[in-house]
Tab-separated table of C-alpha atoms in Angstrom:
chain	number	residue	atom	x	y	z
N	205	UNK	CA	0.010	-0.012	-0.044
N	206	UNK	CA	1.284	3.481	-0.927
N	207	UNK	CA	0.860	6.558	1.182
N	208	UNK	CA	-0.590	8.367	-1.895
N	209	UNK	CA	-3.548	5.937	-1.836
N	210	UNK	CA	-4.446	6.898	1.756
N	211	UNK	CA	-6.373	9.768	3.339
N	212	UNK	CA	-5.202	11.678	6.351
N	213	UNK	CA	-7.750	11.883	9.210
N	214	UNK	CA	-5.596	13.221	12.031
N	215	UNK	CA	-2.284	14.201	13.402
N	216	UNK	CA	-0.917	13.063	16.775
N	217	UNK	CA	-0.407	16.289	18.655
N	218	UNK	CA	0.824	15.005	22.023
N	219	UNK	CA	0.687	12.225	24.511
N	220	UNK	CA	-2.049	12.031	27.043
N	221	UNK	CA	-1.213	10.625	30.455
N	222	UNK	CA	1.306	7.909	31.090
N	223	UNK	CA	-0.524	4.845	29.796
N	224	UNK	CA	0.146	5.149	26.095
N	225	UNK	CA	-2.730	7.370	25.013
N	226	UNK	CA	-2.343	10.148	22.412
N	227	UNK	CA	-4.201	13.356	21.640
N	228	UNK	CA	-5.128	13.629	18.016
N	229	UNK	CA	-6.060	16.755	16.073
N	230	UNK	CA	-8.692	15.549	13.572
N	231	UNK	CA	-8.227	16.606	9.923
N	232	UNK	CA	-11.533	15.128	8.892
N	233	UNK	CA	-14.922	16.769	8.700
N	234	UNK	CA	-16.322	13.645	10.572
N	235	UNK	CA	-14.197	13.153	13.732
N	236	UNK	CA	-16.802	10.782	15.059
N	237	UNK	CA	-15.658	8.295	12.397
N	238	UNK	CA	-12.737	7.295	14.737
N	239	UNK	CA	-15.324	5.452	16.756
N	240	UNK	CA	-16.045	3.142	13.748
N	241	UNK	CA	-12.457	2.448	12.922
N	242	UNK	CA	-10.670	-0.716	14.078
N	243	UNK	CA	-7.298	0.435	12.824
N	244	UNK	CA	-5.340	3.254	11.098
N	245	UNK	CA	-1.988	3.642	9.513
N	246	UNK	CA	0.649	5.788	11.216
N	247	UNK	CA	3.034	7.569	8.808
N	248	UNK	CA	6.345	7.108	10.561
N	249	UNK	CA	8.787	8.928	8.168
N	250	UNK	CA	7.252	7.279	5.097
N	251	UNK	CA	6.983	3.807	6.831
N	252	UNK	CA	3.310	2.955	7.226
N	253	UNK	CA	2.672	1.283	10.633
N	254	UNK	CA	-0.712	-0.379	11.085
N	255	UNK	CA	-2.133	0.620	14.478
N	256	UNK	CA	-5.104	-1.130	16.029
N	257	UNK	CA	-7.374	1.185	17.913
N	258	UNK	CA	-8.258	-0.008	21.475
N	259	UNK	CA	-10.217	3.012	22.752
N	260	UNK	CA	-11.566	6.360	21.527
N	261	UNK	CA	-12.711	9.309	23.574
N	262	UNK	CA	-12.941	13.019	23.203
N	263	UNK	CA	-11.279	15.963	24.993
N	264	UNK	CA	-12.240	19.510	23.863
N	265	UNK	CA	-11.441	19.674	20.156
N	266	UNK	CA	-9.136	16.656	20.194
N	267	UNK	CA	-9.608	12.892	20.114
N	268	UNK	CA	-7.921	10.691	22.674
N	269	UNK	CA	-6.727	7.392	21.122
N	270	UNK	CA	-5.365	4.329	22.808
N	271	UNK	CA	-3.571	1.858	20.475
N	272	UNK	CA	-3.382	-1.807	21.307
N	273	UNK	CA	0.032	-2.923	22.573
N	274	UNK	CA	1.158	0.609	23.436
N	275	UNK	CA	0.757	0.798	27.181
N	276	UNK	CA	3.058	3.582	28.335
N	277	UNK	CA	4.112	7.086	27.390
N	278	UNK	CA	7.654	5.947	26.431
N	279	UNK	CA	6.366	3.617	23.608
N	280	UNK	CA	4.189	6.280	22.017
N	281	UNK	CA	5.778	9.689	22.484
N	282	UNK	CA	8.077	9.246	19.505
N	283	UNK	CA	4.982	9.484	17.235
N	284	UNK	CA	4.102	13.058	18.196
N	285	UNK	CA	3.467	15.063	15.014
N	286	UNK	CA	2.848	11.973	12.834
N	287	UNK	CA	-0.130	11.631	10.478
N	288	UNK	CA	-2.875	9.028	10.877
N	289	UNK	CA	-4.130	7.666	7.654
N	290	UNK	CA	-7.043	5.465	6.464
N	291	UNK	CA	-7.934	3.780	3.220
N	292	UNK	CA	-10.691	5.153	0.983
N	293	UNK	CA	-12.818	2.115	1.958
N	294	UNK	CA	-12.581	3.171	5.604
N	295	UNK	CA	-13.592	6.737	4.873
N	296	UNK	CA	-17.056	8.210	5.485
N	297	UNK	CA	-18.984	8.093	2.080
N	298	UNK	CA	-19.126	11.373	0.376
N	299	UNK	CA	-22.315	13.235	-0.345
N	300	UNK	CA	-23.049	14.800	-3.694
N	301	UNK	CA	-20.807	17.812	-4.146
N	302	UNK	CA	-18.266	16.670	-1.509
N	303	UNK	CA	-14.628	15.800	-2.353
N	304	UNK	CA	-11.524	14.541	-0.674
N	305	UNK	CA	-9.015	17.374	-0.509
N	306	UNK	CA	-6.298	15.011	-1.854
N	307	UNK	CA	-8.399	14.570	-5.038
N	308	UNK	CA	-8.525	18.343	-5.563
N	309	UNK	CA	-4.750	18.942	-5.193
N	310	UNK	CA	-3.027	19.361	-8.506
N	311	UNK	CA	-6.226	20.295	-10.447
N	312	UNK	CA	-5.962	22.959	-13.150
N	313	UNK	CA	-7.994	26.009	-12.321
N	314	UNK	CA	-9.665	27.906	-15.170
N	315	UNK	CA	-12.201	30.781	-15.325
N	316	UNK	CA	-15.603	30.466	-16.788
N	317	UNK	CA	-14.377	32.421	-19.841
N	318	UNK	CA	-11.591	29.909	-20.433
N	319	UNK	CA	-8.582	31.758	-18.898
N	320	UNK	CA	-5.959	29.527	-17.266
N	321	UNK	CA	-5.312	30.623	-13.689
N	322	UNK	CA	-2.968	28.001	-12.334
N	323	UNK	CA	-2.948	24.865	-10.190
N	324	UNK	CA	-4.753	24.180	-6.953
N	325	UNK	CA	-2.096	23.248	-4.413
N	326	UNK	CA	-3.910	23.367	-1.088
N	327	UNK	CA	-7.234	23.883	0.672
N	328	UNK	CA	-7.621	25.931	3.778
N	329	UNK	CA	-10.379	25.003	6.169
N	330	UNK	CA	-11.794	28.119	7.700
N	331	UNK	CA	-14.817	28.643	9.906
N	332	UNK	CA	-17.074	29.963	7.183
N	333	UNK	CA	-16.052	27.963	4.045
N	334	UNK	CA	-13.031	26.280	2.576
N	335	UNK	CA	-10.564	28.349	0.598
N	336	UNK	CA	-8.774	27.062	-2.530
N	337	UNK	CA	-5.123	28.053	-2.801
N	338	UNK	CA	-4.048	28.389	-6.379
N	339	UNK	CA	-0.457	28.793	-7.639
N	340	UNK	CA	-0.771	31.173	-10.588
N	341	UNK	CA	1.361	30.870	-13.686
N	342	UNK	CA	3.421	33.961	-12.542
N	343	UNK	CA	4.260	32.122	-9.268
N	344	UNK	CA	1.908	34.241	-7.099
N	345	UNK	CA	-0.822	32.666	-4.944
N	346	UNK	CA	-4.513	33.252	-5.376
N	347	UNK	CA	-7.118	32.589	-2.723
N	348	UNK	CA	-10.557	31.504	-3.934
N	349	UNK	CA	-13.468	30.913	-1.554
N	350	UNK	CA	-15.245	27.580	-2.087
N	351	UNK	CA	-18.690	29.050	-2.502
N	352	UNK	CA	-21.210	28.517	-5.348
N	353	UNK	CA	-20.771	32.099	-6.687
N	354	UNK	CA	-16.980	31.379	-7.186
N	355	UNK	CA	-16.396	27.702	-7.731
N	356	UNK	CA	-18.713	26.771	-10.515
N	357	UNK	CA	-17.610	23.191	-11.351
N	358	UNK	CA	-15.268	20.531	-10.080
N	359	UNK	CA	-14.238	17.689	-12.412
N	360	UNK	CA	-12.242	15.212	-10.370
N	361	UNK	CA	-11.775	12.802	-13.259
N	362	UNK	CA	-10.079	15.431	-15.454
N	363	UNK	CA	-8.514	17.347	-12.427
N	364	UNK	CA	-10.224	20.600	-13.550
N	365	UNK	CA	-11.796	23.337	-11.463
N	366	UNK	CA	-13.893	26.095	-13.175
N	367	UNK	CA	-14.335	29.267	-11.284
N	368	UNK	CA	-15.970	32.652	-11.694
N	369	UNK	CA	-13.630	35.571	-10.826
N	370	UNK	CA	-15.743	37.714	-8.526
N	371	UNK	CA	-14.804	41.275	-8.140
N	372	UNK	CA	-11.890	41.828	-5.752
N	373	UNK	CA	-10.403	38.261	-5.928
N	374	UNK	CA	-7.516	39.084	-8.301
């Protein structure tokens, strides 16, 4: 299995207590999905470690995970800052109009009048709406709000995003 085929659902932010638990910052829109998972992959410097989940609970905006066979802080603290990944089969099914961010990255971005803007290289998750980060052909960055008035069409298969350039965006 390749890392590129997996989806990131969280990042280990710190240890929690002395019995091998970790705090996880969720990078999924559905943090409750951790309760349904039996295992995840831990990206340990490009080595994928399968980790069986023993227990899940919540603490403020974090998830507290306990992995099987990791019973003290010394065994788990080396994984701080590491990504937790799942397969697409483990992911929450997407609704119409929803996309995995990893599928959007690398898409060409064009305007509704056919002008090439650049390549989508990241998506920011803000409180109000997501924001597409586009690397323009001149190397500058463009921020586009993911709202119906701006993002008109997303074609995952052809890696193409069509946008309407609202006043003030460029």
